CSV table of C-alpha atoms in Angstrom, one decimal:
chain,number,residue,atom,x,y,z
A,1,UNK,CA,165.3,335.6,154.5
A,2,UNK,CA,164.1,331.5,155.9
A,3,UNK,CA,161.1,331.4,157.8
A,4,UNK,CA,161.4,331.4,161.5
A,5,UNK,CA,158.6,329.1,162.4
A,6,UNK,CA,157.0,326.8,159.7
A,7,UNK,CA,153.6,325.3,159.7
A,8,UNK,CA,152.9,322.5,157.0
A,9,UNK,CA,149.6,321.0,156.2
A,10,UNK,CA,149.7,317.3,155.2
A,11,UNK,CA,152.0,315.9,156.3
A,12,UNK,CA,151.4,312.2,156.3
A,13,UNK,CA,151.1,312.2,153.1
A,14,UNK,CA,154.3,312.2,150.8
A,15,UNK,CA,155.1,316.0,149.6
A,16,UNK,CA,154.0,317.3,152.9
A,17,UNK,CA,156.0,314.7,154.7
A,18,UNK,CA,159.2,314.9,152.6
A,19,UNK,CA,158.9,318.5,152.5
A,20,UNK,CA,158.9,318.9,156.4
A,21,UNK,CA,161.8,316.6,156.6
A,22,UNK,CA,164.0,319.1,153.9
A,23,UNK,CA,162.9,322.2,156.2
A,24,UNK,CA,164.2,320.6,159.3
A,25,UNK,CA,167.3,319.8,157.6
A,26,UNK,CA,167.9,323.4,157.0
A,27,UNK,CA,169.7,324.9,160.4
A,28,UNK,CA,168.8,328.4,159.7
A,29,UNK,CA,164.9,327.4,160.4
A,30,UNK,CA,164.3,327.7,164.1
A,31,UNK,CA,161.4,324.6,164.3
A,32,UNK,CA,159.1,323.0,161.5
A,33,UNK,CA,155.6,321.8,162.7
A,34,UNK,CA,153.7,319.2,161.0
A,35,UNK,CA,149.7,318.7,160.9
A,36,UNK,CA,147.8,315.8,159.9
A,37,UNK,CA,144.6,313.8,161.4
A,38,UNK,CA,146.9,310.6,161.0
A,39,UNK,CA,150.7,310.1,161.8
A,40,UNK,CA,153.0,309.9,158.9
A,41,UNK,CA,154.5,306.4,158.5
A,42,UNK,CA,157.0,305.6,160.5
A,43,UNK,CA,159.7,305.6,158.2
A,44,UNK,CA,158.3,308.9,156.9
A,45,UNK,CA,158.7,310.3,160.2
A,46,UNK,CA,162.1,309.3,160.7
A,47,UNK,CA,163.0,311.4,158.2
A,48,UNK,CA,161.0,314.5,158.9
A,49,UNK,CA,164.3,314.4,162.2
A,50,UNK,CA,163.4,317.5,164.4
A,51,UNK,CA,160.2,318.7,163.1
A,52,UNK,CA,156.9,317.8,165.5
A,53,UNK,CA,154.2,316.3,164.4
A,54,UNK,CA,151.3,317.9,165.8
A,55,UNK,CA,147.7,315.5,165.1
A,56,UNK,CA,145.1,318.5,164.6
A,57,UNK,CA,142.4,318.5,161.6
A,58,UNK,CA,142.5,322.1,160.0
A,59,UNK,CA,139.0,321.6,160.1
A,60,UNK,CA,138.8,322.7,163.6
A,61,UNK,CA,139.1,325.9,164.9
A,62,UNK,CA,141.6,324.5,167.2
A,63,UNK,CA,144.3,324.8,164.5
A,64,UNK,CA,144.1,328.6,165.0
A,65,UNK,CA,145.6,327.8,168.8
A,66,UNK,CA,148.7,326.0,167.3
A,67,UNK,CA,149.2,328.6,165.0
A,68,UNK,CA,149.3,331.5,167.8
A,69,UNK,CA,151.1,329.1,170.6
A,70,UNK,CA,153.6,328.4,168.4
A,71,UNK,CA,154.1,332.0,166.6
A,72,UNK,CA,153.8,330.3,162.9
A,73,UNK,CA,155.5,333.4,160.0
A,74,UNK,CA,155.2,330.8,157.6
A,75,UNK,CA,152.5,328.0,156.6
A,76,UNK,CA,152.7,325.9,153.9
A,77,UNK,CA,149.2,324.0,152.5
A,78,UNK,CA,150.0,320.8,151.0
A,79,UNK,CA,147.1,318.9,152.5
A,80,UNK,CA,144.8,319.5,149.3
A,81,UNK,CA,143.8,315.8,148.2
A,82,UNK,CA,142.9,314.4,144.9
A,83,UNK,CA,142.3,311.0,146.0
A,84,UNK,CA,139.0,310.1,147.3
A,85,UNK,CA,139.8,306.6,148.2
A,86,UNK,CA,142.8,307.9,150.8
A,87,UNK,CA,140.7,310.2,151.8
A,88,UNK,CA,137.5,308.4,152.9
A,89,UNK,CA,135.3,309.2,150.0
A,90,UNK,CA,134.6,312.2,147.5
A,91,UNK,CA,132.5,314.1,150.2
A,92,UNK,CA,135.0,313.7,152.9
A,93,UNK,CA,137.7,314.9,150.4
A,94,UNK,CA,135.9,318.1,149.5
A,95,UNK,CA,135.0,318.5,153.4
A,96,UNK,CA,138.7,318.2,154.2
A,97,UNK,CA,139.9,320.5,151.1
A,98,UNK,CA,137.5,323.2,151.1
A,99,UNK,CA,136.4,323.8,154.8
A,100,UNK,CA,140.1,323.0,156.0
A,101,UNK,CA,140.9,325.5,153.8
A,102,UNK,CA,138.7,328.0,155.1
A,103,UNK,CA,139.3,327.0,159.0
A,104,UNK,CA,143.1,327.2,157.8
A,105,UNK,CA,143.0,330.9,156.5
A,106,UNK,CA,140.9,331.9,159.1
A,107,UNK,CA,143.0,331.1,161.9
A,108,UNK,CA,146.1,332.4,159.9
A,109,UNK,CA,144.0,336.0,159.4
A,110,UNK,CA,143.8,336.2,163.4
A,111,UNK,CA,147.7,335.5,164.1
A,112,UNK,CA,149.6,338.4,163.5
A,113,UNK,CA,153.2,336.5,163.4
A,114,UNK,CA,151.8,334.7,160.2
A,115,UNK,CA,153.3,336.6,157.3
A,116,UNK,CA,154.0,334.0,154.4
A,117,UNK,CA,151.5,331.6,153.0
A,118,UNK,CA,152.4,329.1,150.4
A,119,UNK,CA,149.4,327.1,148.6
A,120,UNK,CA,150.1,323.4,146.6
A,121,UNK,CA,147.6,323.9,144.1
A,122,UNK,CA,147.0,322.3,140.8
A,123,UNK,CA,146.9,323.2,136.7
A,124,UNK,CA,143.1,321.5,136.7
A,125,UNK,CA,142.1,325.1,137.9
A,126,UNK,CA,142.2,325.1,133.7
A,127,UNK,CA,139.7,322.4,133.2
A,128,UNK,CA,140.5,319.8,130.4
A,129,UNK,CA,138.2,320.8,127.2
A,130,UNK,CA,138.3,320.7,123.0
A,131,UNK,CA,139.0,324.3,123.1
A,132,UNK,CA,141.6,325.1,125.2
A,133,UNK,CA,144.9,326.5,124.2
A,134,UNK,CA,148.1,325.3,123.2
A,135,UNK,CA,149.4,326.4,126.6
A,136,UNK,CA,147.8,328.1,129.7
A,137,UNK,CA,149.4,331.1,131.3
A,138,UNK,CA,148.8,331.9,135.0
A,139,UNK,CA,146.2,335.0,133.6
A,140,UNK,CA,144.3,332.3,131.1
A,141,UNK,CA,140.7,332.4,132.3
A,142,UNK,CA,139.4,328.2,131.3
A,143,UNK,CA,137.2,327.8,129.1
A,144,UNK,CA,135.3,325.3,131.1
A,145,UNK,CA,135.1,325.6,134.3
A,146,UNK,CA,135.7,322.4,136.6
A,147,UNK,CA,132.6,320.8,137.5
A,148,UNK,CA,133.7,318.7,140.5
A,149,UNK,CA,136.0,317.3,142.4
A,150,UNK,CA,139.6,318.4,143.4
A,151,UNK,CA,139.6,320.5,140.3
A,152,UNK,CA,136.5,322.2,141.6
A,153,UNK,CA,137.9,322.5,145.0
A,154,UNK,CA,141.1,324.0,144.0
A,155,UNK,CA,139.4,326.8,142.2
A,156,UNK,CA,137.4,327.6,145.1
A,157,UNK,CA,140.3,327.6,147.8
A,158,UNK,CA,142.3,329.9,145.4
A,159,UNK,CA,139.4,331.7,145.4
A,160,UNK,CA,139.4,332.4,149.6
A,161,UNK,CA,143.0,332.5,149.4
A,162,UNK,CA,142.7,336.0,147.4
A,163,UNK,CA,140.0,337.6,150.0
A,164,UNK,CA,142.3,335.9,152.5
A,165,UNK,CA,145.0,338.1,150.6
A,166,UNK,CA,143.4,341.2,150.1
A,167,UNK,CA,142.3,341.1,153.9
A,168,UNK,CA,145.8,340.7,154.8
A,169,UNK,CA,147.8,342.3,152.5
A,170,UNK,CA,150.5,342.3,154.8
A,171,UNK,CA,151.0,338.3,154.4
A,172,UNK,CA,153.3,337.2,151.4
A,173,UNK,CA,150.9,334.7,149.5
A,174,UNK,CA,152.1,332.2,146.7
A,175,UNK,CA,150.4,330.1,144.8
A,176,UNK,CA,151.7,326.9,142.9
A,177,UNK,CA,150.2,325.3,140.4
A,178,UNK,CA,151.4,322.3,139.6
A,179,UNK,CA,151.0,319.6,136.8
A,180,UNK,CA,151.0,316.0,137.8
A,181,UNK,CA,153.6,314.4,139.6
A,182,UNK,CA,155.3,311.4,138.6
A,183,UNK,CA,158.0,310.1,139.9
A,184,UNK,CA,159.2,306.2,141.7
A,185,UNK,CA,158.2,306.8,145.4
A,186,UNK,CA,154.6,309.1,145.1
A,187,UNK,CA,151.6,307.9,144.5
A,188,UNK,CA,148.9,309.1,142.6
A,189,UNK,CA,146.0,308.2,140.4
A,190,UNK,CA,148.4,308.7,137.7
A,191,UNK,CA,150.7,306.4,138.9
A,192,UNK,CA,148.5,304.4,139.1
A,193,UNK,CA,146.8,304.3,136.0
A,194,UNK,CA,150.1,303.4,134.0
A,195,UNK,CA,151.0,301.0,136.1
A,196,UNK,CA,147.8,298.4,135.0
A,197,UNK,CA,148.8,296.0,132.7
A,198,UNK,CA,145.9,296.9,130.3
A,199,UNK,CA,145.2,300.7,130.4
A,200,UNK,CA,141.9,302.4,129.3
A,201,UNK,CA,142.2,305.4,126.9
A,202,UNK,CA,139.0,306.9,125.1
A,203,UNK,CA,138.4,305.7,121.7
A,204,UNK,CA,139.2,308.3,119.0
A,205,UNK,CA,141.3,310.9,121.5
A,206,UNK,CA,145.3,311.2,122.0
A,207,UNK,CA,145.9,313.7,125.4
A,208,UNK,CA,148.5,315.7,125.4
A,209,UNK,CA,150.2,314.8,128.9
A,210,UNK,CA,152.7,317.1,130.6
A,211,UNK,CA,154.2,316.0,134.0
A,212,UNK,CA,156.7,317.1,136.9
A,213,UNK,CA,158.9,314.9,138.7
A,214,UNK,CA,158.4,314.5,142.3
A,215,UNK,CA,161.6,315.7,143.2
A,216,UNK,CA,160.9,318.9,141.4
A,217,UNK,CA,157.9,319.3,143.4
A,218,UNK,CA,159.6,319.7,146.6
A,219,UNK,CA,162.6,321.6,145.3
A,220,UNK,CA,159.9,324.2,144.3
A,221,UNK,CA,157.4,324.2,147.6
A,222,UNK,CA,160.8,323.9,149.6
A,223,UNK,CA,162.6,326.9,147.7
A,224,UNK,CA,158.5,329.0,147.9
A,225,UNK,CA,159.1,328.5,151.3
A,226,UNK,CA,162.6,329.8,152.0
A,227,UNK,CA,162.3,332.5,150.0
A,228,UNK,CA,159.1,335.8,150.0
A,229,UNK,CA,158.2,335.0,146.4
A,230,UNK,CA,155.0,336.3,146.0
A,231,UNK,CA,152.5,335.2,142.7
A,232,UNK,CA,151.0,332.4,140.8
A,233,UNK,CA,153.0,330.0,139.1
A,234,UNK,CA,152.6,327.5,137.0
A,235,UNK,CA,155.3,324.5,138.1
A,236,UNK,CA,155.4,321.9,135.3
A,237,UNK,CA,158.7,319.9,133.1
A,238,UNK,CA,159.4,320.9,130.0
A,239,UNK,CA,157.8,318.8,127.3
A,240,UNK,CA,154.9,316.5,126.6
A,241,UNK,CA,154.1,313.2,126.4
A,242,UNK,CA,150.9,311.8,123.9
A,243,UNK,CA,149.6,309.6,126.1
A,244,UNK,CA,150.0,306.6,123.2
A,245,UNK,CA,153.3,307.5,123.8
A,246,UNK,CA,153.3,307.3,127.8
A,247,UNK,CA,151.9,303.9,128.0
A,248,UNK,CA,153.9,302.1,125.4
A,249,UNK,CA,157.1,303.7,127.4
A,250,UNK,CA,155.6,302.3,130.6
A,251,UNK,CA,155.4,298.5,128.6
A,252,UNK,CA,151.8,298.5,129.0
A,253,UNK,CA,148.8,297.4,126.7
A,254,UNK,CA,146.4,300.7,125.5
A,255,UNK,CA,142.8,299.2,125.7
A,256,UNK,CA,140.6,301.9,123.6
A,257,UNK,CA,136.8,302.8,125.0
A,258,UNK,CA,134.1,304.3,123.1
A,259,UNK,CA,132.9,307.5,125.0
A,260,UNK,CA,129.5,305.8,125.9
A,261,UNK,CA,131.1,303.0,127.5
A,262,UNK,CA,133.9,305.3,129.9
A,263,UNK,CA,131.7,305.8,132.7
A,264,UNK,CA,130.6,301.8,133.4
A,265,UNK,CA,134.7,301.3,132.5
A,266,UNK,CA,135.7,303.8,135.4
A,267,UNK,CA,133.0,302.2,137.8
A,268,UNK,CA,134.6,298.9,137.5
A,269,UNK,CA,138.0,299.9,137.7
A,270,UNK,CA,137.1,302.2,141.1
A,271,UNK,CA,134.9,298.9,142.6
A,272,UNK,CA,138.4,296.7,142.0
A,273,UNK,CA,140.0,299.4,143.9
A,274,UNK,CA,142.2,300.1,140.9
A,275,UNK,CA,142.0,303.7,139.9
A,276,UNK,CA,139.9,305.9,141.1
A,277,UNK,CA,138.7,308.1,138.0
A,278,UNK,CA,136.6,310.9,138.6
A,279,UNK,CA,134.9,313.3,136.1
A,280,UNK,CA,137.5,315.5,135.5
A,281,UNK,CA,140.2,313.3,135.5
A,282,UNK,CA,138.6,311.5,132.3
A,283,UNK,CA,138.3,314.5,130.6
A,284,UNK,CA,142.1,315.2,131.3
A,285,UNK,CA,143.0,311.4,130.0
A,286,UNK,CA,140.8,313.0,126.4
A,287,UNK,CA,141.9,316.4,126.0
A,288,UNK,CA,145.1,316.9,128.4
A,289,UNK,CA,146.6,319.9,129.6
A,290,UNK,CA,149.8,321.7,128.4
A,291,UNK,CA,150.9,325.1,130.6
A,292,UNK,CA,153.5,327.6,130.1
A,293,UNK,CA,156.0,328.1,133.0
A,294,UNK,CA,158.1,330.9,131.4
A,295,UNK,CA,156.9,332.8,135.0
A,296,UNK,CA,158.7,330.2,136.7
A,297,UNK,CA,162.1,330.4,135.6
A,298,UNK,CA,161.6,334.5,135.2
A,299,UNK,CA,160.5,335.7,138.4
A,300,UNK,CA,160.4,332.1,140.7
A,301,UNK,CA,164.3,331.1,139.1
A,302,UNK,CA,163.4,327.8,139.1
A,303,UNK,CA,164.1,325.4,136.1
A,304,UNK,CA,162.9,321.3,136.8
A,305,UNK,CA,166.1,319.5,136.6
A,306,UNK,CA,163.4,316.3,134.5
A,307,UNK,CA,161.6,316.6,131.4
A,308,UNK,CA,158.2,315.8,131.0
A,309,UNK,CA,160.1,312.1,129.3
A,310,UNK,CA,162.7,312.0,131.9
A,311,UNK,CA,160.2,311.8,134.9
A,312,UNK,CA,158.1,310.0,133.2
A,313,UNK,CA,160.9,306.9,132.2
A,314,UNK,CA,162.4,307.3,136.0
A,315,UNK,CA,158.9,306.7,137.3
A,316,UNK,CA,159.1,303.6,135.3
A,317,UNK,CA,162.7,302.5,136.5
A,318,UNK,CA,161.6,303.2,140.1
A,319,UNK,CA,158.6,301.2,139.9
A,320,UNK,CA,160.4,298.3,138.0
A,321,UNK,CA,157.3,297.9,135.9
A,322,UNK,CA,157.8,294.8,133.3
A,323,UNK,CA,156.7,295.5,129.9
A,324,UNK,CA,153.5,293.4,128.8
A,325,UNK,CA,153.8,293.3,125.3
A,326,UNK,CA,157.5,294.3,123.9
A,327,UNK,CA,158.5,297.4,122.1
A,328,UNK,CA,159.1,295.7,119.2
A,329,UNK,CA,155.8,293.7,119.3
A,330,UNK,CA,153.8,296.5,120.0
A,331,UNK,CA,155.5,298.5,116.8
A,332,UNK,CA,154.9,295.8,114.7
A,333,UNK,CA,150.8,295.9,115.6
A,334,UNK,CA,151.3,299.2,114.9
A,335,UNK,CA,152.9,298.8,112.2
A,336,UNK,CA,150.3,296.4,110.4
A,337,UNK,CA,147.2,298.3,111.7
A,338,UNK,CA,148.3,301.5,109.5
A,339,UNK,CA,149.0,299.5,106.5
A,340,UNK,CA,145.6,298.0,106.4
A,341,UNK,CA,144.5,301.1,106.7
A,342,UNK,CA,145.8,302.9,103.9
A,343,UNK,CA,144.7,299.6,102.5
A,344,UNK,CA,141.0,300.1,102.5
A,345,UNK,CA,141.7,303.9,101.5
């Protein structure tokens, strides 16, 4: 049965925005709020049509008295960042993740009418390490833990979403964890990353990169929100990508870096206002992340129309990015590097 009244977190950002705008365009939904500190863009808020933007930081109590004035059944978080730099800095992205959070379930425990809660989270609840699985399953305990950052956040709001659960077990609570995105219009650290001309890998490692297109992304929160289906999923294409293999797709030039010399690379690269690579980002970009979504299609019934390949190349075609060195060229290096080295064998 669709949700009377809809809540969603983030708004001004692209998922959240794009996501409000396919809720409002569903008649059977009586009114679609959306929260942010800042106004989406203006074009953005064209096409979120009848839903109201209301400027409130979940980090307030306050947001507890839009949720009762406006008798919210459903809320959708999509706010959780993973970008410092739009978010005003690494302690300001943890304040707004993890105490918004809180502030957010709180005020959702006190409103009766609230009885769905949807959660954008992320597969770096896994950690990136040397002895992780071929693929994680939603019950797959990490075997590293994530030290920082949005990975570090995300396990801990998961974590107060399941007491937020158990003290209201009346309140259908799903949790997505998604890979991440690609896709021509969103922009992430990701997107960003392939799109330098030159891109840093680490010297001696070949990640295993698995993706979702960004259309997939909202198909899945928009179909979690019509719909009381319950759980943790993991939401990802099908497929992988080495990441050799992403960047010579993408046209661009792999520029290897020995181990000791990642963290002064990653400092120079957030002080051009680049990339912004954090900690656990890195060790994604050396040991990458593959999870099983068998749940997904099972119990969700959800299949993502892209492969991991398809998103990625579409990202590429979107983004018009011009190759830097040809396929052919690059080959052809390629080529003659693994001949000299059988050479000296």
């Amino acid at each position: 049965m669709p949700p009377s009244v809809v809540l969603v977190t983030g708004v001004s950002r692209f998922l959240g925005g794009h996501l409000a705008a396919r809720l409002a365009a569903n008649p059977d939904i009586d009114r679609v709020l959306g929260v942010d500190t800042v106004p989406p863009p203006r074009d953005l808020l064209r096409r979120m049509g009848r839903a109201e933007f209301v400027r409130a930081d979940i980090r307030n109590p306050l947001i507890s008295k839009v949720i009762e004035h406006a008798s919210v059944d459903t809320v959708v978080h999509a706010s959780l960042s993973a970008n410092p730099a739009s978010s005003g800095g690494r302690a300001t992205m943890k304040e707004m993740n993890v105490i918004g959070t809180m502030q957010l379930l709180a005020a959702c425990q006190k409103a009766p009418t609230v009885q769905r809660m949807v959660l954008k989270s992320t597969t770096a609840v896994y950690g990136s390490s040397p002895r992780d699985p071929a693929l994680f399953v939603e019950t797959t305990t990490p075997k590293d833990l994530p030290s920082g950052g949005y990975a570090k956040d995300a396990v801990e709001i998961e974590g107060y979403l399941r007491g937020f659960a158990r003290r209201r077990p009346d309140v259908g609570v799903t949790v997505l964890r998604f890979s991440n995105f690609i896709g021509p219009r969103i922009d992430t650290v990701l997107t960003r990353y392939f799109a330098l001309p030159v891109i840093p890998t680490v010297l001696g490692y070949d990640a295993r990169v698995q993706l979702l297109h960004e259309e997939d992304a909202l198909a899945v929160l928009e179909r979690a929100t019509n719909a009381d289906l319950p759980g943790v999923f993991n939401v990802a294409a099908d497929g992988v990508l080495l990441l050799s293999q992403a960047i010579r797709r993408a046209g661009r030039v792999a520029l290897p870096v020995p181990t000791f010399a990642v963290g002064p690379a990653s400092r120079v690269f957030r002080g051009a206002r680049l990339v912004d690579f954090s900690p656990e980002q890195m060790r994604f970009l050396n040991f990458g992340r593959v999870v099983d979504t068998g749940r997904l299609r099972r119990q969700f019934g959800f299949t993502p129309r892209w492969t991991t390949t398809q998103a990625f190349d579409d990202y590429v075609r979107g983004r018009a990015l011009r190759p830097v060195v040809s396929a052919e060229r690059i080959e052809s290096v390629e080529r003659g590097v693994l001949a000299a080295a059988r050479s000296l064998r």
